[in-house]
XYZ file of N, CA, C and O in Angstrom:
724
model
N 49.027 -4.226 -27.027
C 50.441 -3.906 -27.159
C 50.657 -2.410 -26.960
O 51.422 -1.845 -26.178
N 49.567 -1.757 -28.101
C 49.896 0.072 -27.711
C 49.814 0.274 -25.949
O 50.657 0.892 -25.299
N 48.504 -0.456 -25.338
C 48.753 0.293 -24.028
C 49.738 -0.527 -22.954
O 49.591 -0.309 -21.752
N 50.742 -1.471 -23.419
C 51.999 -1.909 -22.837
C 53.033 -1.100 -22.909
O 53.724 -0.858 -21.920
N 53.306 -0.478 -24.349
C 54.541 0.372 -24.640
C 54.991 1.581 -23.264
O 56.074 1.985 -22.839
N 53.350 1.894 -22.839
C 54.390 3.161 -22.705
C 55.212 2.831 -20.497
O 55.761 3.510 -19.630
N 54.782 1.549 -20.667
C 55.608 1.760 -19.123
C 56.728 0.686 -19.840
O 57.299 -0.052 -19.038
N 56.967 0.588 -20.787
C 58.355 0.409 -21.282
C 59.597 1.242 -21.621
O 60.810 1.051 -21.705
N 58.614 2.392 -21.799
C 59.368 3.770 -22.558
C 61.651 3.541 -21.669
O 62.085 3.311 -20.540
N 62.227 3.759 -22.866
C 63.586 4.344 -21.352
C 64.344 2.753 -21.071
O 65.423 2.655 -20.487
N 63.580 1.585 -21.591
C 64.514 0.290 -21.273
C 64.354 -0.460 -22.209
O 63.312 -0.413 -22.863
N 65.036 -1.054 -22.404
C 65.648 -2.216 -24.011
C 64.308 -2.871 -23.978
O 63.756 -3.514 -23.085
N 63.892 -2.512 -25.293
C 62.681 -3.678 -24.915
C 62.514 -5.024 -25.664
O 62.779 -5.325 -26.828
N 61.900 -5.867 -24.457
C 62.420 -7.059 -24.669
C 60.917 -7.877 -25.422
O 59.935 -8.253 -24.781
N 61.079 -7.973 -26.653
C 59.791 -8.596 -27.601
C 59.622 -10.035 -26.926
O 58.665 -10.785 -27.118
N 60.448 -10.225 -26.306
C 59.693 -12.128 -25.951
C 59.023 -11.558 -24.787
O 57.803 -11.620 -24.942
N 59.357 -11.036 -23.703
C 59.001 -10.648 -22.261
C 57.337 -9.938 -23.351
O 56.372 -10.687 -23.201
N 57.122 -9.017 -24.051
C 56.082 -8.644 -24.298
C 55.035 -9.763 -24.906
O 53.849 -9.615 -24.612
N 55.435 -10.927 -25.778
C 54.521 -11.732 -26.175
C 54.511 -12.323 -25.335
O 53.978 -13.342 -25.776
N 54.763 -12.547 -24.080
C 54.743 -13.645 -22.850
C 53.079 -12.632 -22.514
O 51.876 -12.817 -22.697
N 53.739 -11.828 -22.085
C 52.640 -10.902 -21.616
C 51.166 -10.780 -21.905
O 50.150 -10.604 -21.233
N 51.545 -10.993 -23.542
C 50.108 -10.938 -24.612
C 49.601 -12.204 -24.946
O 48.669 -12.217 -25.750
N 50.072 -13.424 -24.441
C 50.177 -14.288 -24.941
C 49.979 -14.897 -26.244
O 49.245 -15.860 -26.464
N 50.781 -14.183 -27.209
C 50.953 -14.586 -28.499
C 52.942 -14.684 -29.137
O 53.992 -14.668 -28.496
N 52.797 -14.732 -29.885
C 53.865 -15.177 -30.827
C 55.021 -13.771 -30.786
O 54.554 -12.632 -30.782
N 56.296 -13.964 -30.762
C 57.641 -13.314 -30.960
C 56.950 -12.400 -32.191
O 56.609 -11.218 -32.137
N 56.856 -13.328 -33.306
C 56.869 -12.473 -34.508
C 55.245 -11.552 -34.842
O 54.946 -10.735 -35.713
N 54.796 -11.900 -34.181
C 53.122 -10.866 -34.387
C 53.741 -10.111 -33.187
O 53.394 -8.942 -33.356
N 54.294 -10.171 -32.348
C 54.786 -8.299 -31.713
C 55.677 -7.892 -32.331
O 55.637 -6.663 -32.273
N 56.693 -8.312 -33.057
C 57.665 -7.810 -33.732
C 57.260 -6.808 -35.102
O 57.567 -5.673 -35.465
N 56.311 -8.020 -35.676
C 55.657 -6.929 -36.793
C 54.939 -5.758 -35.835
O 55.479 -4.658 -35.943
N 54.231 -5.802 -35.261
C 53.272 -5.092 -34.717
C 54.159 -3.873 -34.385
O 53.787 -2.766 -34.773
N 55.426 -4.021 -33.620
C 56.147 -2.786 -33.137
C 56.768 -2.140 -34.495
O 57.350 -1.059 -34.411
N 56.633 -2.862 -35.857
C 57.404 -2.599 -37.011
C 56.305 -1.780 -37.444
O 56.743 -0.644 -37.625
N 54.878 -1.852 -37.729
C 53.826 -1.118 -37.891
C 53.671 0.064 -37.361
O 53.560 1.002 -38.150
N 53.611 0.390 -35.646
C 53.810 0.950 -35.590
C 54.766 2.209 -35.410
O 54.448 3.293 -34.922
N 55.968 1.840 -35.894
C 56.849 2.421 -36.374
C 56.899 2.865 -37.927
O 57.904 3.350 -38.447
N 56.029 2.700 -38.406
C 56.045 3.121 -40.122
C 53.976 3.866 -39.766
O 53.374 4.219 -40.780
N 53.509 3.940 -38.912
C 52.507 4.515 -38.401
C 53.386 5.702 -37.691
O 52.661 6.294 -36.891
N 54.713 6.242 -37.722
C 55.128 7.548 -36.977
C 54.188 7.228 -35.535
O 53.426 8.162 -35.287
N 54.120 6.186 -34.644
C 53.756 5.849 -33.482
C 54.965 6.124 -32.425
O 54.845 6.728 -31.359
N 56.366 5.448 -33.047
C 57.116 4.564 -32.364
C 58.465 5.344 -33.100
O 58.282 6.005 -34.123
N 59.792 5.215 -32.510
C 60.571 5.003 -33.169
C 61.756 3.998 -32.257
O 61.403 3.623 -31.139
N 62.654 3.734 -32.592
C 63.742 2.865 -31.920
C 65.248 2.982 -32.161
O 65.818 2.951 -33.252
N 65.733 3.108 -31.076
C 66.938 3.148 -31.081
C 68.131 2.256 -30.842
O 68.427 1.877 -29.709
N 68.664 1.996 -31.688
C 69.451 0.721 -31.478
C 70.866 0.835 -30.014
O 71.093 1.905 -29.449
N 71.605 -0.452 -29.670
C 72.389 -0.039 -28.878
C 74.062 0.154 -29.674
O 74.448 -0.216 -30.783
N 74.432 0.533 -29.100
C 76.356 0.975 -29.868
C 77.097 -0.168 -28.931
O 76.921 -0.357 -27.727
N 77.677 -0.634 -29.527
C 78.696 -1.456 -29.408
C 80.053 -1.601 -29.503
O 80.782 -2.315 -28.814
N 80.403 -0.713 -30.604
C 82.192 -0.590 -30.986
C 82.709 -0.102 -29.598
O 82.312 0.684 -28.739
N 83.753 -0.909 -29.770
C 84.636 -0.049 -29.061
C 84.658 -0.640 -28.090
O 85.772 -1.011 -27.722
N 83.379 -1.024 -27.175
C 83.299 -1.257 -25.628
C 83.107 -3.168 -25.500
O 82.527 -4.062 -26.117
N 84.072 -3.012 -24.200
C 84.069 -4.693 -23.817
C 82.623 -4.833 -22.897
O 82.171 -3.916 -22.212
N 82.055 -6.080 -23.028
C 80.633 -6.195 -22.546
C 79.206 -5.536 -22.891
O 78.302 -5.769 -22.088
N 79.015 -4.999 -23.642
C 78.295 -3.775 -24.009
C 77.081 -4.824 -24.842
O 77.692 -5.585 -25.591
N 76.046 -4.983 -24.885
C 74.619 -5.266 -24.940
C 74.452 -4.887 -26.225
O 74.433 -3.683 -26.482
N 74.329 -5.678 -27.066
C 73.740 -5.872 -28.724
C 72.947 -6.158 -29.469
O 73.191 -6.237 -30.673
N 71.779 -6.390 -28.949
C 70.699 -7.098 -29.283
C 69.454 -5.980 -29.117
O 69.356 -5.241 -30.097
N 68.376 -5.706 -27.914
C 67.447 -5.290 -27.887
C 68.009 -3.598 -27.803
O 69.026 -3.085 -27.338
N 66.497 -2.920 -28.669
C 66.457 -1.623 -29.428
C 65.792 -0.777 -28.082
O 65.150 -1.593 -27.419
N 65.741 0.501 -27.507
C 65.152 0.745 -26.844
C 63.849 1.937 -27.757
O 64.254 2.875 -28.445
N 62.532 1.680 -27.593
C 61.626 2.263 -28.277
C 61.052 3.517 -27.709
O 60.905 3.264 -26.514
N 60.599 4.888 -27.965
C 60.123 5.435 -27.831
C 58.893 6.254 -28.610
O 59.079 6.131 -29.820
N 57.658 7.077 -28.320
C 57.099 7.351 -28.341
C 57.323 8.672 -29.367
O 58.165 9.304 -28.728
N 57.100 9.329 -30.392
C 56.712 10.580 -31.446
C 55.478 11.403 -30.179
O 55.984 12.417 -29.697
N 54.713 11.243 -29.890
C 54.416 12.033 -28.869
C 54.496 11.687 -27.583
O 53.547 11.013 -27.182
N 55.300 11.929 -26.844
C 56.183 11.657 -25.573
C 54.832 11.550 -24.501
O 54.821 10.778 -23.542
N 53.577 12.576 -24.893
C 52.596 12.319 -23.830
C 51.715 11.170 -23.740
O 50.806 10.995 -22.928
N 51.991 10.627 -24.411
C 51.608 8.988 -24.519
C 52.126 8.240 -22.801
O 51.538 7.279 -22.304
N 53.375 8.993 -22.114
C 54.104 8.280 -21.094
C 53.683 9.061 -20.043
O 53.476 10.270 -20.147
N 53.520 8.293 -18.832
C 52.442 8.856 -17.461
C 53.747 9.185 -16.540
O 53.825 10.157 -15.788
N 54.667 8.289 -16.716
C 56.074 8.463 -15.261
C 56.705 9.335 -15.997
O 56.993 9.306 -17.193
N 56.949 10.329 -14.962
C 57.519 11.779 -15.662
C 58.862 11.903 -15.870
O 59.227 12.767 -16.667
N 59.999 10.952 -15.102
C 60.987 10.588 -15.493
C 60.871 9.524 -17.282
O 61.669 9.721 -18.198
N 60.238 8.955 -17.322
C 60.254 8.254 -19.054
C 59.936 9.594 -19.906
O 60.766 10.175 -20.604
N 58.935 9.882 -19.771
C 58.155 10.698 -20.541
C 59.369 11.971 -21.009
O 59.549 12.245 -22.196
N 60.351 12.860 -19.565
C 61.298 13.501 -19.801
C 62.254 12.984 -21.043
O 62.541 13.557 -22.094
N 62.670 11.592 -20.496
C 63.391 10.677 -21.412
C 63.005 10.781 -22.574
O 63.667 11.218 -23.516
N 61.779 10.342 -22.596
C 61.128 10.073 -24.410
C 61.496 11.825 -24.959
O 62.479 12.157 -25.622
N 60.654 12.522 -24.573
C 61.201 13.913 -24.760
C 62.504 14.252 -25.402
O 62.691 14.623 -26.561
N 63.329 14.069 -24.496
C 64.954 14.360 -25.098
C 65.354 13.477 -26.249
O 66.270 13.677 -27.046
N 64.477 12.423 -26.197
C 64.999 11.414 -27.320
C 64.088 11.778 -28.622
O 64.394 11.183 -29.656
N 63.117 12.599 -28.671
C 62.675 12.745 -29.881
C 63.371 14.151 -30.295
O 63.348 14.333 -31.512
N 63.906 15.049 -29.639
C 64.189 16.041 -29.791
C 65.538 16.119 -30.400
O 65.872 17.000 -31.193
N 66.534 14.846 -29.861
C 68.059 14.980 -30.352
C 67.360 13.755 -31.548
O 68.225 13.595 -32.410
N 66.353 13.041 -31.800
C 66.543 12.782 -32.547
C 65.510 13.343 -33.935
O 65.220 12.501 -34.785
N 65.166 14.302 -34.042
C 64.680 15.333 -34.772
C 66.271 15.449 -35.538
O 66.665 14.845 -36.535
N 67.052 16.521 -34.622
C 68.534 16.681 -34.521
C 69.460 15.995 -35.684
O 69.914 16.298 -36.787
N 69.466 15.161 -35.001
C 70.295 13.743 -36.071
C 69.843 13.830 -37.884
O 70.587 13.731 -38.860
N 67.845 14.123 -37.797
C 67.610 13.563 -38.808
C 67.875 14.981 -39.601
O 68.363 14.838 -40.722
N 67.666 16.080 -39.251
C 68.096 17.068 -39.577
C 69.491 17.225 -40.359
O 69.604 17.368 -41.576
N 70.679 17.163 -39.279
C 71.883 17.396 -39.793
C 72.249 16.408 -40.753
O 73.177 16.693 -41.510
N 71.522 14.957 -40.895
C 71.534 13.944 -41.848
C 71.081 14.610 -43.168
O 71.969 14.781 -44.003
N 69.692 15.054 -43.508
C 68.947 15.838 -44.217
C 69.706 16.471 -45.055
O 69.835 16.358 -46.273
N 70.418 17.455 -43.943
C 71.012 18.443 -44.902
C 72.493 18.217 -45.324
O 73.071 18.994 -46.085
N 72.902 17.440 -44.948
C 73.936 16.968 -45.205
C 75.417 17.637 -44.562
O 76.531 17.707 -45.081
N 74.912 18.104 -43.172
C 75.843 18.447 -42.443
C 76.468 17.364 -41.601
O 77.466 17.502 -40.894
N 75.894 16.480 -41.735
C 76.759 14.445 -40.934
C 75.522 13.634 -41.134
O 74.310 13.838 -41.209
N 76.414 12.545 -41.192
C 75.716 11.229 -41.499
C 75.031 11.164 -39.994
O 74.999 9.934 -39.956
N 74.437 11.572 -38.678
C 74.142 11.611 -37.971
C 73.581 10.790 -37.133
O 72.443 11.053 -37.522
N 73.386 9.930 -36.220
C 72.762 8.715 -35.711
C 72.699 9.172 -33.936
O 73.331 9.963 -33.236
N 71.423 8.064 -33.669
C 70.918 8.056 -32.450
C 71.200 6.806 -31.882
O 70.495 5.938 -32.396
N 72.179 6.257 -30.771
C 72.130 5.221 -30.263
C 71.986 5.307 -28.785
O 71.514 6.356 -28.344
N 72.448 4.000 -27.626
C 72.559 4.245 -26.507
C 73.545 3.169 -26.268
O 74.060 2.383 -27.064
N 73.695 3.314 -24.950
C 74.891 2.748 -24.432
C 74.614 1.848 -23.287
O 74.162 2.342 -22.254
N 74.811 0.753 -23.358
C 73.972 -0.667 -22.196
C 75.271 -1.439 -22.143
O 75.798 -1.860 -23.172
N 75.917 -1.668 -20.636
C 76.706 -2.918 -20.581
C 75.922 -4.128 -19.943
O 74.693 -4.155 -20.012
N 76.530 -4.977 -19.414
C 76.124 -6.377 -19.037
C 75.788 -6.434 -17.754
O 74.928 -7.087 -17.162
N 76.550 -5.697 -17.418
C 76.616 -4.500 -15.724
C 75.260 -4.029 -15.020
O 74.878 -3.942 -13.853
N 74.686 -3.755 -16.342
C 73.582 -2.465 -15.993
C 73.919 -0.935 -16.263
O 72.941 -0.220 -16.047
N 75.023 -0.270 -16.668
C 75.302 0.557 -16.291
C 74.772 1.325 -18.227
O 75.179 0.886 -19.303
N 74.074 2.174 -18.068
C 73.866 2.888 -19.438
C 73.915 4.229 -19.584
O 73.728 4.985 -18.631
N 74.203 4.692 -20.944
C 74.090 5.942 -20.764
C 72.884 6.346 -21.908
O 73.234 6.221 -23.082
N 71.393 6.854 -21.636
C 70.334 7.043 -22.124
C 70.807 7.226 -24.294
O 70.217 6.594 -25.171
N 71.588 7.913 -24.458
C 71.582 8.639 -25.682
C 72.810 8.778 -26.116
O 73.540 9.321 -25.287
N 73.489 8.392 -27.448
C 74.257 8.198 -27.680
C 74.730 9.076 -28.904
O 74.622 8.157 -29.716
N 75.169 10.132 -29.671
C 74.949 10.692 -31.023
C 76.339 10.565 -31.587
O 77.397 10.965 -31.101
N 76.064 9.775 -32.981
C 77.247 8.977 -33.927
C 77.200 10.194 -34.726
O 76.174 10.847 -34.915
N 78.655 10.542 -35.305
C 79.101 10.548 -36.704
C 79.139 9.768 -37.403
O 79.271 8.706 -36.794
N 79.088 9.587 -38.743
C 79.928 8.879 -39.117
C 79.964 7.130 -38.794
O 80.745 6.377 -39.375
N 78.709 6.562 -37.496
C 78.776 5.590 -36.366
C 79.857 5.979 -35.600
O 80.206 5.043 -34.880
N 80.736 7.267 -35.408
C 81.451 7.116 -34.315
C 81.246 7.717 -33.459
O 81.031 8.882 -33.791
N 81.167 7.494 -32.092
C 80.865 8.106 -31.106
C 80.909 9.760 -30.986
O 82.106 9.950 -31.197
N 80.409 10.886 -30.804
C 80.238 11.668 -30.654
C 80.321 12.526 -29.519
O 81.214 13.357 -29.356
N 78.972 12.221 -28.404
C 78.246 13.134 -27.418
C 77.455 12.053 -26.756
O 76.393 11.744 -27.297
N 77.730 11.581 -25.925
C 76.906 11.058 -24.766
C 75.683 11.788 -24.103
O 75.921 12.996 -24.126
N 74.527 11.540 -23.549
C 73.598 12.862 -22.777
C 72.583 11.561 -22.119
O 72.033 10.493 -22.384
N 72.816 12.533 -21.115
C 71.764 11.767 -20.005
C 71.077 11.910 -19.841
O 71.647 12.973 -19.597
N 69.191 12.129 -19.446
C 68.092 13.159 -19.319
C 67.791 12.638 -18.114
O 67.771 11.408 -18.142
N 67.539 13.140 -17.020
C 67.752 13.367 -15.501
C 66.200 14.592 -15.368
O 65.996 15.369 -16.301
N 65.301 14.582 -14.182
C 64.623 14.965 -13.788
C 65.036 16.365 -13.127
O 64.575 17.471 -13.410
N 66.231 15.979 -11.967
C 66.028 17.205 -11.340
C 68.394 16.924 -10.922
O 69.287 17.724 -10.647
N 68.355 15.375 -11.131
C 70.011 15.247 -10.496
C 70.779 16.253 -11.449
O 70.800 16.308 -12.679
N 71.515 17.172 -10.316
C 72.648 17.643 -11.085
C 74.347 17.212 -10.675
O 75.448 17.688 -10.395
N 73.701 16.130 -10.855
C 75.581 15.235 -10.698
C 75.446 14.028 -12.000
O 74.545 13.248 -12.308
N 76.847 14.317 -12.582
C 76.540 12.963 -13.227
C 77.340 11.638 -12.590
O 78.523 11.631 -12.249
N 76.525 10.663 -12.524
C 76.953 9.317 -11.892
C 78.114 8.889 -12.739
O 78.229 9.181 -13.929
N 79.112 8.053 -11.925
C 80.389 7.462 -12.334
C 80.383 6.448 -13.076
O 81.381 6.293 -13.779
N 79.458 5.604 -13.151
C 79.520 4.390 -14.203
C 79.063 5.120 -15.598
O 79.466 4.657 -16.666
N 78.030 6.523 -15.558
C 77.911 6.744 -16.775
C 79.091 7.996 -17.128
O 79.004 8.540 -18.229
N 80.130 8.409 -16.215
C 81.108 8.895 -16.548
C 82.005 8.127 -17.003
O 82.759 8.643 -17.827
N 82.273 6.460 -16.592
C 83.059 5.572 -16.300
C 82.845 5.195 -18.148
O 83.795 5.156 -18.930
N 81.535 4.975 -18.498
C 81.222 4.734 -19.990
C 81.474 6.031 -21.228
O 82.233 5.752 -22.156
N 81.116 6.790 -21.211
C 81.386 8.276 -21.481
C 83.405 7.713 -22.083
O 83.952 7.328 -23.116
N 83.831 8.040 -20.540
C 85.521 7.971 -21.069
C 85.888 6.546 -22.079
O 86.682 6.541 -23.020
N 85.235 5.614 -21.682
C 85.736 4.345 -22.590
C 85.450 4.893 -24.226
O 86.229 4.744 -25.167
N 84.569 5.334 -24.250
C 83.888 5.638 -25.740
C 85.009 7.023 -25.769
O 85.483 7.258 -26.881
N 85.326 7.681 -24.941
C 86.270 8.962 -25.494
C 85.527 10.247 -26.306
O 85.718 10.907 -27.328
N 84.585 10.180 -25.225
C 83.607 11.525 -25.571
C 83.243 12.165 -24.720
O 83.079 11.632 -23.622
N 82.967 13.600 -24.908
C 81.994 14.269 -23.660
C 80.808 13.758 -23.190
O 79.885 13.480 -23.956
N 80.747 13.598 -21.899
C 78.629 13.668 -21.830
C 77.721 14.649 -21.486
O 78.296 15.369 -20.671
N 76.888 14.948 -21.633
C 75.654 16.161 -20.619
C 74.855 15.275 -20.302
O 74.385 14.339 -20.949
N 74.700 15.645 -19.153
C 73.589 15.732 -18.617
C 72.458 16.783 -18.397
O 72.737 17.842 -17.834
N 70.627 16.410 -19.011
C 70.210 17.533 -19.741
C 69.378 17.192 -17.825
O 69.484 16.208 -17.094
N 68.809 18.184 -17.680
C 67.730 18.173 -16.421
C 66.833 19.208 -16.963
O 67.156 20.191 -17.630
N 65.237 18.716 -16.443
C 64.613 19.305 -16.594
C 64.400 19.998 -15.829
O 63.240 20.396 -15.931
N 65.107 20.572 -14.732
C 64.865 21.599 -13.991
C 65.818 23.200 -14.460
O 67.031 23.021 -14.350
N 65.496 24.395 -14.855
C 65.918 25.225 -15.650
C 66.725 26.065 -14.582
O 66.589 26.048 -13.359
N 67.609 26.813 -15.363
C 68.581 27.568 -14.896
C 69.776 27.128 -14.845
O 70.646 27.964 -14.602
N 70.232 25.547 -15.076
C 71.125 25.218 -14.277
C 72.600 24.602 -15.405
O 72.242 23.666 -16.120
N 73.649 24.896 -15.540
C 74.475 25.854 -16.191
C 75.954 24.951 -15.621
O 76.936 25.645 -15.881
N 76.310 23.779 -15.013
C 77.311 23.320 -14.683
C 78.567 22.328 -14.559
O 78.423 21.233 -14.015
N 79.815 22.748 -15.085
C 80.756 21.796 -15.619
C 81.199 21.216 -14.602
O 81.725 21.833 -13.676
N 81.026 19.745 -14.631
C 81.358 18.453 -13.729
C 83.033 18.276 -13.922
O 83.767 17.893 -13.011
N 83.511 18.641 -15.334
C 85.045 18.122 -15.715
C 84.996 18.693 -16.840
O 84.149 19.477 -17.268
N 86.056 18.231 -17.394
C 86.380 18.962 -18.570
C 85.659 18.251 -19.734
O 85.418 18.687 -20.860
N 85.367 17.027 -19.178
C 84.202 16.006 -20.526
C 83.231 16.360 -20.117
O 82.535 16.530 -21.118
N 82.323 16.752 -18.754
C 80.940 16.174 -18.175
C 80.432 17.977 -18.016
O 81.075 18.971 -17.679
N 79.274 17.821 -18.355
C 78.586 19.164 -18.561
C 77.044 18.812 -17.670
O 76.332 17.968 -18.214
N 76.738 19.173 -16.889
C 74.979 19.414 -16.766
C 74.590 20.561 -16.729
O 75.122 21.539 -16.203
N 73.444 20.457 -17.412
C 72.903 21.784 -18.647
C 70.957 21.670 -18.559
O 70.344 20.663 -18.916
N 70.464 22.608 -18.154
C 68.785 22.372 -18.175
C 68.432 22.021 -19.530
O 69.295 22.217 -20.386
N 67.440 21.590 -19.841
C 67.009 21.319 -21.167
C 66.202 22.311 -21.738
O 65.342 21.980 -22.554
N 66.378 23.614 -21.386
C 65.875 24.736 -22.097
C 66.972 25.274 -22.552
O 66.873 25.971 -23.561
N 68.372 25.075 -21.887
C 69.812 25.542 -22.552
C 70.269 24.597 -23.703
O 70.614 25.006 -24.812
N 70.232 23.180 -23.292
C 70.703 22.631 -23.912
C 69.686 21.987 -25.618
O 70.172 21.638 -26.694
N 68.532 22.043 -25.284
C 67.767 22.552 -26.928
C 67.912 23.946 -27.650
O 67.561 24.095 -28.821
N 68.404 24.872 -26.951
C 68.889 25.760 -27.957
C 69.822 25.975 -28.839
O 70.088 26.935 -29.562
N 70.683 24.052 -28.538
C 71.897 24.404 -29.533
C 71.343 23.344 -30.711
O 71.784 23.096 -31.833
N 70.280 22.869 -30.029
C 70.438 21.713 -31.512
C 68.990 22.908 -32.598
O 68.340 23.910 -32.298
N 69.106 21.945 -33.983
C 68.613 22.812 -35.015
C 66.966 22.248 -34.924
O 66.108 22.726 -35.666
């Protein structure tokens, strides 16, 4: 199972598709991904739902506490940004600056937006983590406005500093980790 996870990293993962795989039982991968998640292996992020028509409710997307666990450098970026805003979350939770949460955003469509950050559970800040694109795509602008929030898009390519609209930001991820705590 550990050496399945990590070309899962970045997509809903689907526990029957993995015991098909292993050929064993729903509930011995379920515990197993629950283990290692209380082993600081794993963590998971659920999907958000309010608000949006069609929007995907069920499978958690999982990532990695050390991101180098992931070989495709697009996941691995992903896992990255997702342990980092969610450091973030647990932080401003901590201290009691917001009830803070990590979700994502999946319609029926296909269309998602990687990272999702709740107040309160209410929508917040959308963010995309992108390799090198500095455009953000329209279905995840198209999701962004339904929810009635800004998005970024973080890229790991540095220097790069540019407002898409008055909601849509792409921002390198050496700018855009300097604002979280």
């Amino acid at each position: 199972l550990a050496a399945l996870l990590p070309g899962r990293i970045g997509a809903p993962l689907s526990i029957n598709s993995l015991a098909r795989d292993l050929e064993t039982s729903h509930p011995t991968v379920k515990t197993s991904i629950g283990q290692f998640e209380r082993l600081w292996l794993l963590f998971s992020i659920p999907p958000y739902s309010r608000r949006l028509n069609r929007a995907v409710r069920k499978e958690v997307k999982t990532y990695f506490l050390n991101w180098t666990f992931v070989e495709e450098d697009g996941a691995r970026f992903e896992n990255f940004i997702a342990v980092q805003i969610q450091r973030a979350c647990a932080v401003w939770s901590d201290t009691e600056f917001a009830n803070a949460g990590l979700r994502y955003v999946r319609n029926f469509d296909g269309r998602e937006i990687d990272f999702l950050i709740t107040i309160d559970d209410r929508p917040v800040l959308c963010v995309e983590a992108k390799l090198s694109d500095d455009w953000i795509g329209e279905p995840q602008l198209n999701l962004a406005r339904a929810l009635g929030v800004p998005i970024v898009q973080v890229v790991r390519r540095p220097g790069i500093y540019r407002r898409q609209s008055d909601m849509a930001l792409v921002i390198s991820a050496e700018r855009f980790l300097r604002v979280l705590p």
